[in-house]
Amino acid sequence: MDGKMKYEPVIGLEVHAQLNTRTKIFCGCANAFGGEPNTHVCPVCLGMPGVLPVLNKTVVEYAMRMALATDCAINRESRFARKNYFYPDLPKNYQISQYELPIAEHGQVTIALEDGAMKRIGITRIHMEEDAGKLVHDEYQPLSYVDLNRTGVPLIEIVSEPDIASPEEAASYLRAIREVLRYLDICDGNMEEGSFRCDANVSLRPWGNETLGTRTELKNLNSFKYVESALAYEIRRQESLLEEGQAVIQETRLWDSAQNRSFSMRGKEEAHDYRYFPDPDLTPLIIDDVWIETIRKTLPELPGARKDRFINEYALPFYDAGVLTSGRELADYFEDCVRQVKNPKLVSNWVMGSLLGLLNAEGKTIEQSPVSATQLAELLTLMETGVISGKIAKTVFDEMVVSGKSPKAIVEEKGLVQVTDSSEISAVVDRVIAASPGEVEKFKAGNTKLMGFFVGQVMKETKGKANPEIVNRLLKEKLG
Ligand code: ADP
Ligand code: MG
Ligand code: ZN
């Protein structure tokens, strides 16, 4: 935010993460995205009278994993509650959620700010609930269909404290939460498919004020970009209201990404509107210490810890460590490669540069990389041992991507082995010097920048294969 602003933005996020369990939260139906409408359903998730929900133990364990990974305290007793409301995608007319006693509370995640400082964002609570179905609106007629495949898909809702101070921080917080979910392998974090959703609450207050201003809640934010632009828009909108002496109305607003503006959807609902009460069909959930410790032991190294380790163990810059640990598979790839080529910074440069550049351009994930960690390691070893130059390595890399061949095979086939024979290079250097008397004269008169020209000529003649150090040394000797 620019320093001119009179008001301090205050942001709190509610994140819904669909858990990737095999079955739904209260029945045995498949928990799978898509599928023919209304095929992953049964009397329980259709909300037929007389059926009983049975809690999926894996859902509880996934929620515990997230709670432990975000330093939350796990409640030894938690409860499911009915959140009552009517909507065509909710056949029971209530959603089973947790209210007064969620599974976990009082957690935190750490995000890196733009200036490199770290900031703690508090997590108020994590609770489990079931997802609702989906309304599918006909494109051509005023007609809507109900697809209940999604009813009963397990969700955890992660509610942050209003600790977030800018749209950029909101995006980093979301990225951090998504990284943790992915490291834990409990949610795929796909915002477009809706398996990772965010509602953003924002208010303004005069700088230095303790009390929070009136907030609005933004829905329908299905990309990181939309979260940022919707919050920035909303901050500007609230600011101009306050500037004009008008009040911000507490309400829910929808973000319209096509028009780049939000508009009012409905007045803010209050908890009492939902008539929450404990679900009589589900007993209190009791979690003991033994269970918690069992789950704790299954946690992988988390992104924050792994990033710190990358900085300490591999002496990588903060930036590199952040990029390389942004996904578990990417971090695994990097470490696999470093085990084979003991030069972390070189591997980091290649992974962040050539490899991620390629994957981004082709819209691929690291698992779909056409170059395996072992292949990249082989290429970098050829470079490290002086068989090929760095420049040639780039050519070989491009060729590996196209043909899938091993770097050694490509180097042999195309005769790309670096020339380190001084007498061979010396002959080329002599030819280059003889062919450019004008440049030689200027060089001797003090235009040392021309060194680059001579090196370039030698490289051109040797098709990039001459060892650059030897070229430089010979040129200096002969010109100098
Ligand atoms: P709900 O929106 O479901 O009523 P909560 O009252 O728990 O739920 O608040 C939801 C989110 O709104 C939390 O992330 C919280 O930090 C944030 N929040 C609450 N009050 C404010 C405020 N005045 N300004 C900005 N964010 C707020
Ligand atoms: Mg809310
Ligand atoms: Zn079912």
PDB file of C-alpha atoms in Angstrom, residues 40-154:
ATOM      1  CA  HIS A  40     -21.469 -40.182  -6.670  1.00  0.00           C
ATOM      2  CA  VAL A  41     -24.449 -40.099  -4.366  1.00  0.00           C
ATOM      3  CA  CYS A  42     -26.262 -42.272  -1.833  1.00  0.00           C
ATOM      4  CA  PRO A  43     -29.161 -41.820   0.614  1.00  0.00           C
ATOM      5  CA  VAL A  44     -26.814 -40.279   3.203  1.00  0.00           C
ATOM      6  CA  CYS A  45     -25.365 -37.503   1.053  1.00  0.00           C
ATOM      7  CA  LEU A  46     -28.714 -37.007  -0.672  1.00  0.00           C
ATOM      8  CA  GLY A  47     -30.127 -36.225   2.756  1.00  0.00           C
ATOM      9  CA  MET A  48     -32.877 -38.852   2.742  1.00  0.00           C
ATOM     10  CA  PRO A  49     -34.953 -39.045   5.916  1.00  0.00           C
ATOM     11  CA  GLY A  50     -33.802 -41.555   8.487  1.00  0.00           C
ATOM     12  CA  VAL A  51     -30.221 -42.003   7.354  1.00  0.00           C
ATOM     13  CA  LEU A  52     -27.276 -41.619   9.699  1.00  0.00           C
ATOM     14  CA  PRO A  53     -23.929 -39.998   8.959  1.00  0.00           C
ATOM     15  CA  VAL A  54     -20.776 -41.953   9.888  1.00  0.00           C
ATOM     16  CA  LEU A  55     -17.630 -39.867  10.292  1.00  0.00           C
ATOM     17  CA  ASN A  56     -14.724 -40.744   7.989  1.00  0.00           C
ATOM     18  CA  LYS A  57     -11.666 -41.260  10.199  1.00  0.00           C
ATOM     19  CA  THR A  58      -9.258 -40.182   7.457  1.00  0.00           C
ATOM     20  CA  VAL A  59     -10.942 -36.775   7.316  1.00  0.00           C
ATOM     21  CA  VAL A  60     -10.216 -36.307  11.013  1.00  0.00           C
ATOM     22  CA  GLU A  61      -6.611 -37.375  10.504  1.00  0.00           C
ATOM     23  CA  TYR A  62      -6.130 -34.992   7.579  1.00  0.00           C
ATOM     24  CA  ALA A  63      -7.562 -32.141   9.646  1.00  0.00           C
ATOM     25  CA  MET A  64      -5.184 -33.122  12.464  1.00  0.00           C
ATOM     26  CA  ARG A  65      -2.265 -33.047  10.025  1.00  0.00           C
ATOM     27  CA  MET A  66      -3.128 -29.495   8.968  1.00  0.00           C
ATOM     28  CA  ALA A  67      -3.665 -28.456  12.580  1.00  0.00           C
ATOM     29  CA  LEU A  68      -0.266 -29.774  13.639  1.00  0.00           C
ATOM     30  CA  ALA A  69       1.457 -28.299  10.595  1.00  0.00           C
ATOM     31  CA  THR A  70       0.111 -24.850  11.474  1.00  0.00           C
ATOM     32  CA  ASP A  71       0.898 -25.035  15.204  1.00  0.00           C
ATOM     33  CA  CYS A  72      -2.748 -25.248  16.230  1.00  0.00           C
ATOM     34  CA  ALA A  73      -3.895 -26.724  19.506  1.00  0.00           C
ATOM     35  CA  ILE A  74      -6.083 -29.758  18.839  1.00  0.00           C
ATOM     36  CA  ASN A  75      -9.195 -29.920  20.970  1.00  0.00           C
ATOM     37  CA  ARG A  76      -9.482 -33.214  22.846  1.00  0.00           C
ATOM     38  CA  GLU A  77     -13.223 -32.937  22.381  1.00  0.00           C
ATOM     39  CA  SER A  78     -14.862 -31.294  19.422  1.00  0.00           C
ATOM     40  CA  ARG A  79     -18.369 -31.359  18.057  1.00  0.00           C
ATOM     41  CA  PHE A  80     -20.294 -31.313  14.827  1.00  0.00           C
ATOM     42  CA  ALA A  81     -23.084 -28.791  14.471  1.00  0.00           C
ATOM     43  CA  ARG A  82     -25.872 -28.214  12.025  1.00  0.00           C
ATOM     44  CA  LYS A  83     -25.723 -24.963  10.122  1.00  0.00           C
ATOM     45  CA  ASN A  84     -29.259 -24.452   8.907  1.00  0.00           C
ATOM     46  CA  TYR A  85     -30.110 -22.733   5.684  1.00  0.00           C
ATOM     47  CA  PHE A  86     -32.134 -23.419   2.580  1.00  0.00           C
ATOM     48  CA  TYR A  87     -30.570 -23.677  -0.848  1.00  0.00           C
ATOM     49  CA  PRO A  88     -31.309 -26.029  -3.758  1.00  0.00           C
ATOM     50  CA  ASP A  89     -27.796 -27.540  -3.630  1.00  0.00           C
ATOM     51  CA  LEU A  90     -28.251 -28.531   0.014  1.00  0.00           C
ATOM     52  CA  PRO A  91     -30.787 -31.366   0.187  1.00  0.00           C
ATOM     53  CA  LYS A  92     -30.840 -31.702   3.999  1.00  0.00           C
ATOM     54  CA  ASN A  93     -31.391 -27.944   4.433  1.00  0.00           C
ATOM     55  CA  TYR A  94     -28.482 -27.933   6.810  1.00  0.00           C
ATOM     56  CA  GLN A  95     -24.766 -28.345   6.434  1.00  0.00           C
ATOM     57  CA  ILE A  96     -22.872 -30.440   8.949  1.00  0.00           C
ATOM     58  CA  SER A  97     -20.046 -28.252  10.177  1.00  0.00           C
ATOM     59  CA  GLN A  98     -18.297 -27.453  13.423  1.00  0.00           C
ATOM     60  CA  TYR A  99     -19.167 -24.343  15.344  1.00  0.00           C
ATOM     61  CA  GLU A 100     -18.472 -23.752  19.022  1.00  0.00           C
ATOM     62  CA  LEU A 101     -15.994 -26.585  19.368  1.00  0.00           C
ATOM     63  CA  PRO A 102     -13.855 -26.890  16.244  1.00  0.00           C
ATOM     64  CA  ILE A 103     -11.168 -29.544  15.939  1.00  0.00           C
ATOM     65  CA  ALA A 104      -8.321 -27.051  16.280  1.00  0.00           C
ATOM     66  CA  GLU A 105      -7.563 -23.454  17.279  1.00  0.00           C
ATOM     67  CA  HIS A 106      -4.807 -20.888  17.880  1.00  0.00           C
ATOM     68  CA  GLY A 107      -2.343 -21.688  15.126  1.00  0.00           C
ATOM     69  CA  GLN A 108      -0.063 -19.677  12.879  1.00  0.00           C
ATOM     70  CA  VAL A 109       1.854 -19.600   9.648  1.00  0.00           C
ATOM     71  CA  THR A 110       4.814 -17.446   8.720  1.00  0.00           C
ATOM     72  CA  ILE A 111       5.010 -15.520   5.485  1.00  0.00           C
ATOM     73  CA  ALA A 112       7.884 -13.616   3.916  1.00  0.00           C
ATOM     74  CA  LEU A 113       7.206  -9.949   3.213  1.00  0.00           C
ATOM     75  CA  GLU A 114       8.529  -8.161   0.162  1.00  0.00           C
ATOM     76  CA  ASP A 115      11.453  -6.693   2.104  1.00  0.00           C
ATOM     77  CA  GLY A 116      12.452 -10.188   3.245  1.00  0.00           C
ATOM     78  CA  ALA A 117      11.129  -9.796   6.800  1.00  0.00           C
ATOM     79  CA  MET A 118       9.046 -12.611   8.228  1.00  0.00           C
ATOM     80  CA  LYS A 119       5.539 -12.079   9.535  1.00  0.00           C
ATOM     81  CA  ARG A 120       3.372 -14.313  11.655  1.00  0.00           C
ATOM     82  CA  ILE A 121      -0.267 -14.669  10.628  1.00  0.00           C
ATOM     83  CA  GLY A 122      -2.485 -16.154  13.321  1.00  0.00           C
ATOM     84  CA  ILE A 123      -4.937 -18.926  12.585  1.00  0.00           C
ATOM     85  CA  THR A 124      -8.104 -18.595  14.605  1.00  0.00           C
ATOM     86  CA  ARG A 125      -9.501 -22.037  13.969  1.00  0.00           C
ATOM     87  CA  ILE A 126      -9.663 -25.040  11.696  1.00  0.00           C
ATOM     88  CA  HIS A 127     -12.881 -26.954  11.441  1.00  0.00           C
ATOM     89  CA  MET A 128     -14.256 -29.832   9.414  1.00  0.00           C
ATOM     90  CA  GLU A 129     -17.443 -29.673   7.383  1.00  0.00           C
ATOM     91  CA  GLU A 130     -19.182 -31.141   4.392  1.00  0.00           C
ATOM     92  CA  ASP A 131     -19.312 -29.434   1.017  1.00  0.00           C
ATOM     93  CA  ALA A 132     -22.631 -28.600  -0.636  1.00  0.00           C
ATOM     94  CA  GLY A 133     -23.688 -29.645  -4.141  1.00  0.00           C
ATOM     95  CA  LYS A 134     -23.483 -27.506  -7.232  1.00  0.00           C
ATOM     96  CA  LEU A 135     -26.014 -25.637  -9.319  1.00  0.00           C
ATOM     97  CA  VAL A 136     -25.316 -25.832 -13.024  1.00  0.00           C
ATOM     98  CA  HIS A 137     -26.929 -23.008 -14.954  1.00  0.00           C
ATOM     99  CA  ASP A 138     -28.010 -23.617 -18.519  1.00  0.00           C
ATOM    100  CA  GLU A 139     -26.161 -21.439 -20.984  1.00  0.00           C
ATOM    101  CA  TYR A 140     -29.121 -20.817 -23.263  1.00  0.00           C
ATOM    102  CA  GLN A 141     -32.307 -21.092 -21.246  1.00  0.00           C
ATOM    103  CA  PRO A 142     -33.367 -19.768 -17.871  1.00  0.00           C
ATOM    104  CA  LEU A 143     -32.860 -23.213 -16.380  1.00  0.00           C
ATOM    105  CA  SER A 144     -30.705 -24.583 -13.572  1.00  0.00           C
ATOM    106  CA  TYR A 145     -29.736 -28.133 -12.734  1.00  0.00           C
ATOM    107  CA  VAL A 146     -28.640 -29.628  -9.442  1.00  0.00           C
ATOM    108  CA  ASP A 147     -25.569 -31.861  -9.278  1.00  0.00           C
ATOM    109  CA  LEU A 148     -25.092 -33.461  -5.873  1.00  0.00           C
ATOM    110  CA  ASN A 149     -21.800 -35.246  -6.553  1.00  0.00           C
ATOM    111  CA  ARG A 150     -20.079 -32.658  -4.360  1.00  0.00           C
ATOM    112  CA  THR A 151     -22.440 -32.923  -1.369  1.00  0.00           C
ATOM    113  CA  GLY A 152     -20.543 -34.511   1.488  1.00  0.00           C
ATOM    114  CA  VAL A 153     -17.098 -33.931   0.012  1.00  0.00           C
ATOM    115  CA  PRO A 154     -14.866 -33.274   3.045  1.00  0.00           C
TER     116      PRO A 154
END
